[in-house]
């Protein structure tokens, strides 16, 4: 589904990604773990097309297309989704209006007719119920005054609405208590299927108790330094990241 | 050129006088004569005056205008007028054409005792006592030459008188239509609203232009709110780019009264809105909201003054602007808290989004506080649309253009939502999406 080859990127003059290689296929869940500052969130931002990053080398193919040539909205329309670490508050724009605009823009790009008001409302209610979003939040302004947990749940709700092929969850677990974490994970588990794929970026292993990855990658200093199965996450939890730093030195 | 226009207007005043019969000796006309002499002495305001620092009137005064003195032939159809009324609006409608009340197009539906909603010239016959007591007592024509000019040509406009404890259930829509199809004209509507104790009304004051000649509106509105009276007043400016508008609203508030104004400016070449409220009775409150959506070379100056003269009053101002192309916005907001006005709450905020490199805003908040136990704040910001919000919307598949529209609409909604006439608020929400290019 997505192939990342030797991806290098910098912010201003600082090199952050130093050659990332990653292949993710449909039906797979990959986790990227790593200490703060290893470049995990930069990878997410570069894949989603955020401004302010210079890609200095490598390439990314997404469903056969050169991902890095596309604008952020084109990436989203191709089926890429980023669940933000810090979802943005947008006072004045209701969640419903936001989603209606987004869903219909994606449909338009695919040459499909916009949803009728009735069809859209049905989808909205169905997906809100799927991720356990209180319908009251639909009429509220986007993330405005939401708690940390509500914001993250709203990200998963948007994911459910847009039904992307490939989703990146950027530290979705940060700042969540265990109940909120379970709810978010539960939403992802309901949405995952053999046609879509996920990249779960996290600092901690605990999210991976609820979203079980097929592969775990460890990132350090802008590179993936170790890959393995889900047991790798447990090893990291047990031994900490110092073990990885030593690995980097000896490698 | 500005001298030329000045003397043209003074000769138009003589024309007005020659058309008067017995009225020429009335106390009302004495005020007009007094006012024209003030105008003759002061002339048009110039930029070296502090209050006119950012507003250059030479674009107006370079033109020749004729003062529109009596209602003349009007080639407007009911269909044309209906086109200016909001869909689903139900209530009273007053149509002023070039500043003159049109009996043909106006429709007063309120049938309640104690309500006069009608023309200023009619009120001069029916309510001469009220005119004598209130006219030109609040809008100061000694120190403001344009108020003097309007006062000199006070002929017609809207007059409202609500007796004690009368609530007008039907909103009022005033359509100011500037007809500049034939020639350059000046219209100077003079409005007087007197709301006696405990009375209330909701009203919108809308401005439209038809025709391409330069048109100059110089309006003055005096509003007197007696104890516990309440007025919701909305001013919507839809004029063409050839239209110049200088409007002064002077509000006098007694105890427990409430005034709320929302001014929305999205049409017009040059606009200067003077909005002044004097809080002269305890526990009175004033709310000013403004939204300006400017493009091309438009110029809008919102000049406000809230004068806290007595203790325990509240005022709040929120002005927001979206400025594109080479347009210029000015916000000059003055809050005066006099020595006796303890326990005053006065807040003011001005937020601007500049959409092009040549767009400009001059924001000038002025706080003059002479009391020591008050809560006052002001803030002015200008910037671009928030990058993080833009990326967030785009990351969900929304194009850059659509994302901008969503954010600009959101920015504007806060002001539009202050409007309490449902059909107007809905109309404004729809209209703004059109204006933003959707």
XYZ file of C-alpha atoms in Angstrom:
689
model
C 0.000 0.000 0.000
C 2.715 2.440 0.980
C 6.417 2.126 0.360
C 8.886 4.494 1.942
C 12.400 4.367 0.510
C 15.373 6.081 2.103
C 13.248 9.096 3.177
C 15.292 12.041 4.428
C 13.911 15.326 5.675
C 15.001 18.405 7.544
C 13.419 21.257 9.409
C 15.256 24.472 8.681
C 18.885 23.319 8.778
C 18.407 20.371 11.095
C 18.353 16.899 9.615
C 15.597 14.885 11.324
C 14.859 11.912 9.085
C 18.050 10.215 7.955
C 16.839 7.487 5.639
C 13.590 5.760 6.552
C 12.643 2.517 4.831
C 9.234 1.005 5.425
C 6.771 -1.123 3.505
C 3.175 -1.392 4.714
C 0.634 -3.667 3.037
C -3.152 -3.717 3.165
C -4.513 -5.383 6.279
C -1.398 -4.664 8.355
C -0.894 -2.625 11.496
C 2.593 -1.277 12.053
C 3.801 0.454 15.175
C 6.673 2.868 15.382
C 8.150 3.371 18.822
C 11.053 5.448 19.922
C 12.274 7.998 22.416
C 11.347 11.686 22.228
C 13.125 13.490 19.424
C 13.779 10.378 17.354
C 11.754 11.777 14.423
C 8.475 9.832 14.795
C 6.156 12.818 14.552
C 8.242 14.363 11.776
C 7.665 11.212 9.753
C 3.914 11.575 10.303
C 3.963 15.268 9.300
C 6.042 14.648 6.180
C 3.717 11.852 5.062
C 0.647 14.073 5.586
C 2.250 16.991 3.738
C 2.633 19.588 6.457
C 4.522 22.713 5.428
C 7.862 23.534 6.969
C 9.694 20.266 6.170
C 12.210 19.919 3.362
C 12.401 16.455 1.907
C 16.038 16.120 0.925
C 16.021 12.573 -0.376
C 14.131 9.344 -0.925
C 10.648 8.630 -2.170
C 7.241 7.501 -0.996
C 4.792 5.619 -3.196
C 1.210 5.374 -2.015
C -1.088 3.131 -4.044
C 1.214 3.557 -7.014
C 1.399 7.359 -6.804
C 4.291 9.619 -5.810
C 2.909 10.777 -2.474
C 5.371 13.614 -1.942
C 4.213 15.372 -5.132
C 0.680 15.778 -3.770
C -0.882 18.604 -1.718
C -2.175 17.626 1.728
C -5.799 17.590 0.517
C -4.859 15.401 -2.467
C -3.177 12.918 -0.138
C -6.314 12.805 1.977
C -8.463 12.247 -1.115
C -6.184 9.375 -2.148
C -6.962 7.768 1.200
C -4.283 8.917 3.639
C -5.345 10.050 7.095
C -3.390 11.561 9.958
C -4.830 11.466 13.457
C -3.149 14.490 15.029
C -1.154 14.403 18.212
C -2.544 17.851 18.959
C -5.912 18.233 17.217
C -6.594 21.851 16.270
C -9.483 23.802 17.782
C -11.536 25.694 15.197
C -14.146 27.906 16.847
C -16.943 28.886 14.483
C -16.845 25.683 12.396
C -19.189 22.965 13.598
C -18.023 19.353 13.572
C -20.929 18.481 11.299
C -20.184 21.205 8.774
C -16.488 20.280 8.860
C -17.195 16.630 8.127
C -19.833 17.414 5.515
C -17.367 19.596 3.626
C -14.565 17.039 3.960
C -16.604 13.983 2.959
C -18.149 15.720 -0.025
C -14.827 17.149 -1.214
C -13.363 13.636 -1.117
C -16.384 12.303 -3.009
C -16.127 15.086 -5.567
C -12.466 14.204 -6.179
C -13.544 10.631 -6.893
C -16.191 11.853 -9.329
C -19.018 10.937 -6.975
C -22.104 13.020 -6.226
C -22.214 14.755 -2.833
C -24.303 12.991 -0.217
C -27.876 14.151 0.199
C -28.657 15.719 3.580
C -30.417 12.521 4.643
C -27.625 10.182 3.572
C -25.028 12.333 5.273
C -26.953 12.499 8.525
C -27.310 8.755 8.551
C -23.560 8.268 8.029
C -22.804 10.841 10.709
C -24.948 9.118 13.316
C -23.697 5.679 12.389
C -20.025 6.624 12.711
C -20.549 8.632 15.891
C -22.168 5.557 17.429
C -19.334 3.339 16.150
C -16.641 5.314 17.983
C -18.892 6.233 20.919
C -18.916 9.985 20.205
C -21.697 11.766 22.050
C -23.970 13.193 19.287
C -23.949 16.494 21.155
C -20.365 16.957 19.973
C -21.471 16.933 16.352
C -23.069 20.343 16.595
C -20.229 21.798 18.649
C -17.331 23.692 17.116
C -14.401 21.499 16.053
C -12.466 20.478 19.183
C -13.414 23.769 20.824
C -13.341 23.243 24.576
C -13.028 19.459 24.174
C -11.041 17.523 26.781
C -7.908 15.688 25.644
C -9.813 12.407 25.433
C -12.704 13.959 23.512
C -10.306 15.465 21.001
C -8.666 12.101 20.337
C -12.025 10.428 20.046
C -13.019 13.100 17.558
C -9.934 12.209 15.497
C -11.042 8.575 15.356
C -14.552 9.728 14.485
C -13.160 11.696 11.525
C -11.182 8.627 10.537
C -14.377 6.565 10.566
C -16.195 9.205 8.490
C -13.509 9.419 5.813
C -12.792 5.681 5.737
C -9.171 6.050 4.576
C -6.977 3.281 3.195
C -3.999 4.203 5.304
C -4.120 5.914 8.681
C -1.329 7.313 10.785
C -2.083 7.657 14.485
C 0.416 10.162 15.843
C 0.780 9.620 19.592
C -2.946 9.187 19.855
C -2.436 7.753 23.345
C -0.598 10.757 24.760
C -2.473 12.454 27.544
C -5.189 9.805 27.699
C -6.248 7.880 30.773
C -6.754 4.159 30.409
C -10.515 4.407 29.784
C -10.101 6.973 27.021
C -7.292 4.892 25.558
C -9.506 1.803 25.425
C -12.260 3.739 23.679
C -9.898 5.048 21.026
C -8.365 1.591 20.504
C -11.803 0.027 20.337
C -12.766 2.457 17.557
C -9.654 1.581 15.561
C -10.283 -2.153 16.008
C -13.805 -1.763 14.655
C -12.549 0.117 11.600
C -9.549 -2.081 10.724
C -10.056 -4.655 8.001
C -8.062 -6.493 5.365
C -8.302 -3.575 2.943
C -6.878 -0.821 5.116
C -3.639 -0.295 7.011
C -2.460 1.624 10.078
C 0.762 3.140 11.291
C 0.617 3.652 15.041
C 3.210 6.061 16.412
C 3.681 5.860 20.145
C 6.145 6.412 22.882
C 4.596 3.829 25.171
C 3.770 0.176 24.803
C 0.418 0.339 26.592
C -1.629 1.384 23.518
C -0.312 -1.723 21.770
C -2.063 -3.875 24.366
C -5.281 -2.718 22.769
C -4.289 -2.180 19.152
C -2.266 -5.294 18.418
C 0.382 -4.555 15.770
C 1.657 -7.011 13.199
C 5.034 -5.290 13.126
C 6.913 -3.061 15.537
C 9.694 -0.716 14.440
C 12.022 1.149 16.694
C 13.097 4.577 15.595
C 16.158 6.327 16.912
C 17.956 9.399 15.631
C 16.041 9.559 12.349
C 16.366 5.901 11.410
C 14.532 2.650 11.999
C 17.098 0.733 13.990
C 15.170 -2.444 14.715
C 12.044 -4.162 13.444
C 10.211 -7.174 14.761
C 6.847 -8.591 15.827
C 4.624 -7.386 18.660
C 6.970 -8.958 21.231
C 9.487 -6.192 20.434
C 7.164 -3.679 22.087
C 7.161 -5.705 25.281
C 10.930 -5.938 25.251
C 11.150 -2.146 24.924
C 8.731 -1.710 27.789
C 10.851 -3.986 29.922
C 14.325 -2.771 28.956
C 13.630 0.875 28.098
C 15.112 2.850 25.238
C 18.694 2.813 26.532
C 18.985 -0.676 25.179
C 18.216 0.684 21.711
C 20.724 3.485 22.036
C 23.417 0.901 22.770
C 22.244 -1.082 19.789
C 22.711 2.004 17.623
C 26.245 2.500 18.864
C 27.329 -1.089 18.266
C 25.601 -1.412 14.900
C -12.660 71.345 -4.817
C -13.883 70.838 -1.350
C -14.613 74.595 -1.157
C -16.557 74.290 -4.379
C -18.762 71.553 -2.976
C -19.186 73.483 0.251
C -20.524 76.553 -1.539
C -22.658 74.426 -3.821
C -24.323 72.995 -0.702
C -24.764 76.407 0.860
C -26.518 77.569 -2.296
C -28.669 74.409 -2.172
C -29.612 75.466 1.357
C -30.817 78.818 -0.002
C -32.871 76.877 -2.502
C -34.407 74.967 0.386
C -35.171 78.197 2.232
C -36.832 79.763 -0.791
C -39.199 76.800 -0.962
C -40.361 77.285 2.632
C -43.382 79.349 3.489
C -44.350 80.013 7.107
C -41.936 77.347 8.211
C -39.009 79.629 7.597
C -39.774 81.347 10.899
C -40.213 78.156 12.952
C -37.809 77.233 15.787
C -37.044 74.074 13.797
C -35.761 76.077 10.868
C -33.777 78.323 13.221
C -31.766 75.210 14.128
C -31.174 74.507 10.447
C -29.938 78.071 9.900
C -27.702 77.768 12.897
C -26.362 74.477 11.560
C -25.604 75.769 8.067
C -23.612 78.617 9.540
C -21.603 76.109 11.582
C -20.992 74.093 8.433
C -19.989 77.224 6.555
C -17.491 78.027 9.252
C -16.027 74.544 9.732
C -16.207 73.148 6.195
C -15.535 69.490 5.471
C -13.297 67.714 7.981
C -9.676 67.457 6.884
C -7.021 64.868 7.691
C -5.103 67.094 10.029
C -7.971 66.789 12.501
C -7.162 63.929 14.885
C -10.600 62.372 14.475
C -10.171 62.333 10.689
C -6.525 61.332 10.553
C -7.085 58.127 8.593
C -10.114 59.197 6.578
C -9.527 61.180 3.447
C -12.728 62.808 2.234
C -11.211 64.261 -0.936
C -12.615 61.324 -2.914
C -16.042 62.592 -1.925
C -15.473 66.310 -2.102
C -13.836 66.176 -5.534
C -17.295 65.370 -6.945
C -20.141 67.726 -7.645
C -23.316 66.708 -5.905
C -26.832 68.039 -5.810
C -28.712 67.934 -2.538
C -31.898 65.945 -3.023
C -34.490 68.339 -1.591
C -37.922 67.037 -2.393
C -39.100 63.592 -3.436
C -39.017 63.683 -7.193
C -40.019 61.238 -9.895
C -38.988 57.773 -8.845
C -38.774 54.981 -11.352
C -38.723 52.042 -8.996
C -40.994 49.042 -9.257
C -42.378 46.932 -6.418
C -40.347 44.021 -7.784
C -37.119 46.027 -7.555
C -37.841 47.030 -3.969
C -38.905 43.488 -3.053
C -35.480 42.328 -4.231
C -33.911 44.149 -1.279
C -36.107 42.498 1.368
C -34.736 39.396 3.094
C -36.473 36.193 2.175
C -39.010 35.287 4.845
C -38.863 38.689 6.497
C -42.108 39.555 8.231
C -42.591 42.913 9.841
C -42.659 46.631 9.197
C -40.906 47.991 6.153
C -39.873 51.573 5.571
C -38.350 52.546 2.257
C -36.316 55.730 2.065
C -35.377 56.737 -1.445
C -32.534 59.218 -1.507
C -33.343 59.985 2.109
C -37.051 60.568 1.593
C -39.795 58.403 3.032
C -41.697 56.568 0.320
C -45.364 56.165 1.198
C -45.778 53.982 -1.859
C -43.284 51.317 -0.823
C -43.396 51.488 2.974
C -45.658 49.105 4.858
C -46.362 49.439 8.565
C -48.063 46.343 9.961
C -47.886 47.073 13.690
C -51.360 48.105 14.846
C -50.702 48.901 18.458
C -51.624 51.966 20.451
C -48.695 54.046 21.521
C -46.574 53.276 18.474
C -45.520 55.778 15.858
C -43.275 54.364 13.154
C -43.185 56.626 10.163
C -41.601 59.532 8.407
C -39.705 62.356 10.040
C -41.531 64.974 7.987
C -44.920 63.562 9.023
C -43.795 63.546 12.647
C -43.008 67.234 12.398
C -46.723 67.782 11.987
C -48.030 65.151 14.365
C -45.373 65.164 17.080
C -43.980 68.652 16.939
C -43.582 68.702 20.736
C -41.312 65.648 20.651
C -39.270 67.082 17.812
C -38.889 70.333 19.743
C -37.726 68.458 22.817
C -35.320 66.017 21.239
C -34.227 67.038 17.735
C -30.560 68.117 17.499
C -30.156 67.895 21.253
C -27.835 64.867 21.187
C -25.943 64.803 17.899
C -23.579 67.713 18.420
C -23.543 69.906 15.321
C -21.382 72.589 16.827
C -18.284 70.464 16.758
C -18.992 68.151 13.858
C -19.412 69.808 10.498
C -21.022 66.802 8.826
C -23.606 66.565 11.581
C -24.144 70.292 11.019
C -24.607 69.714 7.303
C -27.172 66.986 7.953
C -28.963 69.145 10.509
C -29.176 72.009 8.036
C -30.858 69.722 5.524
C -33.037 67.867 8.046
C -36.118 67.301 5.905
C -37.050 63.670 6.103
C -36.024 60.311 7.465
C -37.476 57.888 9.987
C -39.203 58.861 13.186
C -40.097 56.346 15.858
C -41.869 57.006 19.096
C -42.808 54.192 21.448
C -44.909 55.053 24.451
C -44.308 53.645 27.914
C -44.076 49.843 28.158
C -44.874 49.219 24.506
C -43.132 46.263 22.943
C -43.224 46.204 19.154
C -43.436 42.525 18.272
C -42.793 42.919 14.558
C -39.241 43.899 13.583
C -38.684 46.975 11.444
C -36.660 46.982 8.253
C -35.525 50.341 6.885
C -34.362 50.141 3.275
C -32.241 53.106 2.294
C -32.126 53.077 -1.477
C -29.720 55.411 -3.206
C -30.826 56.043 -6.765
C -27.829 57.389 -8.650
C -28.969 56.370 -12.122
C -29.439 59.951 -13.333
C -26.935 62.197 -11.564
C -24.623 62.721 -8.587
C -26.722 63.177 -5.466
C -26.478 63.708 -1.728
C -29.020 62.178 0.591
C -29.131 63.274 4.220
C -31.703 61.215 6.077
C -32.391 62.431 9.568
C -33.715 59.867 12.002
C -35.047 60.255 15.505
C -36.017 57.305 17.701
C -37.547 57.963 21.098
C -38.207 54.897 23.216
C -40.097 55.763 26.368
C -39.727 53.842 29.616
C -39.872 50.067 29.239
C -40.479 50.037 25.480
C -38.580 47.948 22.965
C -38.093 47.216 19.262
C -35.771 45.316 16.910
C -34.726 46.998 13.695
C -32.431 46.749 10.708
C -31.180 49.680 8.694
C -30.025 48.540 5.250
C -28.260 50.515 2.542
C -28.347 49.788 -1.181
C -27.351 51.683 -4.305
C -28.763 51.494 -7.799
C -27.005 53.330 -10.595
C -23.397 54.257 -11.276
C -23.081 57.948 -10.484
C -21.303 58.900 -7.273
C -23.726 59.012 -4.371
C -23.075 60.567 -0.992
C -25.132 59.626 2.047
C -24.647 61.727 5.150
C -27.040 60.394 7.755
C -27.617 61.288 11.383
C -29.655 59.201 13.806
C -30.487 60.315 17.307
C -31.680 57.623 19.694
C -33.108 58.264 23.135
C -33.610 55.266 25.376
C -35.562 56.051 28.507
C -35.464 53.969 31.658
C -35.442 50.215 30.916
C -36.034 50.731 27.187
C -34.339 48.352 24.777
C -33.239 48.730 21.168
C -31.629 46.135 18.912
C -30.273 47.996 15.912
C -28.534 46.499 12.891
C -26.898 48.440 10.114
C -26.136 46.547 6.926
C -24.117 48.338 4.270
C -24.499 46.876 0.780
C -23.800 49.988 -1.267
C -21.956 50.048 -4.586
C -18.320 51.089 -4.968
C -19.430 54.528 -6.205
C -21.246 55.212 -2.935
C -19.836 57.203 -0.034
C -21.411 56.878 3.360
C -20.937 58.920 6.475
C -23.319 57.883 9.198
C -23.558 59.138 12.727
C -25.588 57.398 15.392
C -25.856 59.151 18.728
C -27.431 57.175 21.558
C -28.536 58.614 24.876
C -29.218 55.989 27.527
C -31.113 56.322 30.785
C -31.203 53.925 33.734
C -31.504 50.172 33.023
C -31.685 50.740 29.275
C -30.096 48.403 26.769
C -28.699 49.197 23.332
C -27.169 46.755 20.915
C -25.849 47.600 17.481
C -24.364 45.342 14.824
C -22.814 47.077 11.834
C -21.954 44.940 8.829
C -20.093 46.628 5.993
C -19.481 44.716 2.803
C -20.333 47.225 0.161
C -19.502 50.840 -0.472
C -16.514 52.806 -1.669
C -15.853 54.888 1.413
C -17.619 54.394 4.719
C -17.307 56.232 7.967
C -19.530 54.962 10.769
C -19.652 57.106 13.875
C -21.348 55.230 16.683
C -21.556 57.047 19.992
C -23.398 56.029 23.132
C -23.649 58.005 26.319
C -24.482 55.878 29.338
C -26.234 58.466 31.422
C -28.221 56.263 33.794
C -27.001 53.567 36.148
C -27.141 49.921 35.163
C -27.499 50.683 31.476
C -25.638 48.643 28.892
C -24.365 49.073 25.353
C -23.132 46.402 22.950
C -21.408 47.241 19.685
C -20.611 44.554 17.133
C -19.022 45.162 13.769
C -17.950 43.138 10.766
C -16.262 44.537 7.684
C -15.464 42.510 4.594
C -13.357 44.639 2.336
C -11.833 44.197 -1.097
C -10.548 46.207 -4.054
C -9.899 49.751 -2.810
C -12.703 49.885 -0.275
C -12.283 51.974 2.830
C -14.223 51.553 6.051
C -13.692 53.541 9.227
C -15.583 52.475 12.337
C -15.353 55.233 14.861
C -16.928 54.451 18.204
C -17.319 56.255 21.476
C -18.770 54.816 24.640
C -19.120 57.490 27.269
C -19.571 56.097 30.765
C -20.964 59.093 32.599
C -22.428 57.347 35.663
C -21.527 54.301 37.832
C -22.461 50.636 37.349
C -22.803 50.465 33.578
C -21.565 47.871 31.105
C -20.272 48.207 27.585
C -18.808 45.714 25.208
C -17.415 46.110 21.700
C -16.350 43.466 19.211
C -15.247 44.535 15.721
C -13.881 42.039 13.226
C -12.489 42.595 9.768
C -11.476 40.513 6.752
C -9.480 42.773 4.480
C -8.351 41.823 0.989
C -6.712 43.446 -2.058
C -5.812 47.100 -1.474
C -8.644 47.761 0.954
C -8.195 49.647 4.202
C -9.989 49.279 7.494
C -9.894 51.690 10.402
C -11.080 50.977 13.890
C -11.007 53.895 16.276
C -12.663 52.941 19.534
C -12.774 55.302 22.423
C -13.977 54.424 25.889
C -14.466 57.321 28.225
C -14.978 56.568 31.916
C -15.808 59.729 33.792
C -14.797 60.461 37.346
C -18.127 59.424 38.856
C -18.488 56.268 36.775
C -17.234 53.785 39.381
C -17.852 50.040 38.912
C -17.811 50.440 35.165
C -17.233 47.361 33.023
C -16.016 48.311 29.577
C -14.503 45.889 27.098
C -13.338 46.352 23.554
C -11.834 43.996 21.023
C -10.807 44.463 17.402
C -9.618 41.483 15.343
C -8.455 41.643 11.764
C -7.370 39.171 9.149
C -5.354 40.609 6.314
C -5.798 38.521 3.185
C -3.331 40.301 0.932
C -0.027 42.077 1.278
C -1.559 45.412 0.371
C -4.497 45.156 2.750
C -4.269 47.597 5.626
C -5.746 48.153 9.064
C -5.343 51.121 11.352
C -6.515 50.177 14.816
C -6.606 52.827 17.455
C -8.114 51.925 20.810
C -8.373 54.822 23.229
C -9.159 54.441 26.889
C -9.686 57.544 28.965
C -10.377 56.527 32.507
C -10.930 59.023 35.301
C -12.556 56.669 37.840
C -10.458 54.292 39.941
C -12.714 51.288 40.519
C -13.394 50.004 37.013
C -12.831 46.967 34.826
C -11.723 47.967 31.363
C -9.842 46.158 28.663
C -9.071 46.512 25.011
C -7.196 44.501 22.456
C -6.448 44.761 18.772
C -4.976 42.040 16.599
C -4.176 41.626 12.943
C -2.780 38.603 11.196
C -3.348 35.931 8.596
C -5.540 32.855 8.651
C -4.142 30.325 11.109
C -1.730 27.926 9.359
C -2.390 25.046 11.724
C -6.124 25.309 11.143
C -5.559 25.433 7.388
C -3.420 22.274 7.467
C -5.892 20.484 9.715
C -8.752 21.161 7.275
C -6.655 20.298 4.222
C -5.513 17.046 5.823
C -9.168 15.979 5.738
C -9.395 16.450 1.981
C -10.670 20.034 1.997
C -9.081 22.243 -0.683
C -7.162 25.345 0.240
C -9.911 27.562 -1.178
C -12.655 25.758 0.737
C -10.584 25.738 3.915
C -10.163 29.514 3.669
C -13.901 29.975 3.201
C -14.643 27.795 6.233
C -12.228 29.758 8.412
C -13.353 33.188 7.202
C -16.966 32.207 7.681
C -16.177 30.986 11.188
C -14.401 34.248 11.942
C -17.435 36.253 10.816
C -20.088 34.116 12.480
C -19.354 35.478 15.932
C -20.575 38.906 14.809
C -23.464 37.702 12.648
C -24.783 35.590 15.517
C -25.393 38.792 17.513
C -28.326 39.550 15.189
C -31.644 38.589 16.742
C -33.966 38.941 13.740
C -33.995 35.324 12.527
C -34.663 36.036 8.846
C -31.883 38.628 8.801
C -29.363 36.419 10.578
C -30.049 33.548 8.182
C -29.815 35.918 5.229
C -26.470 37.231 6.487
C -25.097 33.718 6.948
C -26.084 32.838 3.374
C -24.832 36.116 2.004
C -21.440 35.828 3.590
C -20.821 32.467 1.955
C -21.618 34.117 -1.376
C -19.329 37.045 -0.595
C -16.530 34.651 0.332
C -16.837 33.048 -3.076
C -18.948 29.991 -2.455
